[in-house]
C-alpha positions in Angstrom: -74.2 144.8 -63.6 -73.2 148.5 -64.3 -75.8 148.7 -67.1 -78.5 147.3 -64.8 -77.6 149.8 -62.1 -77.7 152.6 -64.7 -81.2 151.5 -65.7 -82.3 151.6 -62.1 -80.9 155.1 -61.7 -82.8 156.3 -64.8 -86.0 154.8 -63.5 -85.6 156.5 -60.1 -84.7 159.9 -61.6 -87.7 159.9 -63.9 -90.0 158.6 -61.1 -88.9 161.5 -58.9 -89.4 164.0 -61.7 -92.9 162.7 -62.4 -93.8 162.9 -58.7 -93.5 166.7 -59.0 -95.7 167.0 -62.1 -98.9 169.0 -61.6 -102.2 168.7 -63.5 -104.3 165.9 -64.7 -102.2 162.8 -65.5 -103.5 159.6 -66.8 -102.7 156.5 -64.7 -99.9 155.6 -67.1 -98.3 159.0 -66.9 -98.1 159.2 -63.1 -94.9 158.5 -61.2 -96.0 155.0 -60.2 -97.6 154.2 -63.6 -94.3 155.0 -65.2 -92.3 153.0 -62.6 -94.5 149.9 -63.0 -94.5 150.0 -66.8 -90.8 150.5 -67.2 -89.8 148.1 -64.4 -92.0 145.5 -66.0 -90.4 146.1 -69.4 -86.9 145.6 -67.9 -87.9 142.5 -65.8 -89.7 140.9 -68.7 -86.5 141.2 -70.8 -84.5 139.2 -68.2 -87.4 136.7 -67.6 -87.9 136.1 -71.4 -84.1 135.3 -71.7 -84.3 132.8 -68.8 -82.0 135.1 -66.7 -84.2 135.6 -63.6 -81.4 134.4 -61.4 -79.6 137.6 -62.3 -81.9 139.4 -59.9 -80.8 137.2 -57.0 -77.2 138.1 -57.8 -77.9 141.8 -57.8 -79.7 141.6 -54.4 -76.8 139.6 -52.9 -74.2 141.9 -54.3 -76.0 144.8 -52.7 -75.6 143.0 -49.4 -79.3 142.4 -48.9 -81.1 139.2 -48.0 -83.6 137.3 -50.1 -87.1 136.7 -49.0 -88.1 133.2 -48.1 -91.8 133.8 -48.6 -91.6 134.4 -52.4 -89.8 131.9 -54.6 -88.0 133.2 -57.7 -89.7 130.6 -59.9 -93.1 131.6 -58.7 -92.7 135.4 -59.1 -89.5 136.7 -60.7 -91.1 140.2 -60.7 -90.8 140.4 -56.9 -87.0 139.8 -57.2 -86.7 142.1 -60.2 -88.2 144.9 -58.2 -86.0 144.1 -55.3 -83.0 144.2 -57.5 -84.0 147.4 -59.3 -84.9 149.4 -56.1 -82.6 148.7 -53.2 -84.1 151.6 -51.4 -87.5 150.9 -49.9 -88.3 154.6 -50.2 -88.8 154.2 -53.9 -90.7 150.9 -53.8 -91.8 149.9 -50.3 -92.2 146.3 -49.3 -96.0 146.6 -49.6 -95.8 148.2 -53.1 -93.3 145.5 -54.2 -95.7 142.9 -53.1 -98.6 144.6 -54.9 -96.7 145.6 -58.1 -95.1 142.1 -58.5 -98.5 140.4 -58.2 -99.9 142.8 -60.8 -96.9 142.2 -63.1 -97.1 138.5 -62.7 -100.8 138.4 -63.6 -100.2 140.6 -66.6 -97.2 138.5 -67.8 -99.2 135.3 -67.5 -101.7 136.9 -69.9 -99.0 138.0 -72.4 -99.5 141.7 -71.8 -96.8 144.0 -73.3 -95.4 146.8 -71.2 -97.3 149.6 -73.1 -100.6 148.0 -72.0 -99.7 147.0 -68.5 -101.4 149.9 -66.6 -104.6 149.6 -68.6 -104.7 145.8 -68.0 -104.1 146.2 -64.3 -107.0 148.7 -64.1 -109.3 146.3 -66.0 -108.2 143.3 -64.0 -109.4 144.7 -60.7 -108.3 145.5 -57.2 -105.3 144.2 -55.3 -107.6 141.6 -53.6 -109.2 140.6 -56.9 -105.8 140.1 -58.7 -104.5 138.1 -55.7 -107.5 135.9 -55.8 -107.3 135.5 -59.6 -103.6 134.5 -59.3 -104.4 131.9 -56.7 -107.3 130.5 -58.7 -105.4 130.6 -62.0 -108.1 132.7 -63.5 -108.0 133.9 -67.1 -109.4 137.2 -68.2 -112.0 136.9 -71.0 -110.4 137.1 -74.4 -106.9 135.9 -73.2 -107.6 132.2 -73.3 -105.1 131.7 -76.1 -102.3 133.8 -74.6 -102.6 132.8 -70.9 -99.9 130.6 -69.3 -100.0 129.5 -65.7 -96.4 128.4 -66.0 -94.2 131.5 -65.9 -91.4 129.9 -67.8 -93.8 129.2 -70.7 -95.5 132.6 -70.8 -94.8 134.9 -73.8 -95.6 138.5 -74.4 -98.1 139.2 -77.2 -97.4 141.5 -80.0 -101.0 142.5 -80.9 -99.8 143.6 -84.3 
């Protein structure tokens, strides 16, 4: 638990630093781009090991309630973000909903963390991704890596 909390603190510190950066930043270099990518990397680590329940334990240990709208088995990224960011000022409820949908859609396609932001931009708007998730849509070229079942999804290596 201490290691997980330390990871959370590192993410928040870097997110805050990046919020103050000036100049032209690519979407992946922005504060939110960094936060999404690195949160995704951490959450995927737990999901791939079959340890998604860990997120519930973190949330409960922090004394917070679990949502009844989202089921852990359906979207562990929602719970992962809730566990990583206890403070809604870092990731608001609306952002958690959006980010977790984007992450879930990417994970089902086998997208590694380093390609997350680009994949999200190519996949479409919040509404499009929500619709695609509901329909079980598969992005062109990902037919062999797509998995509707979150427990069967695997990250591609593209090497």
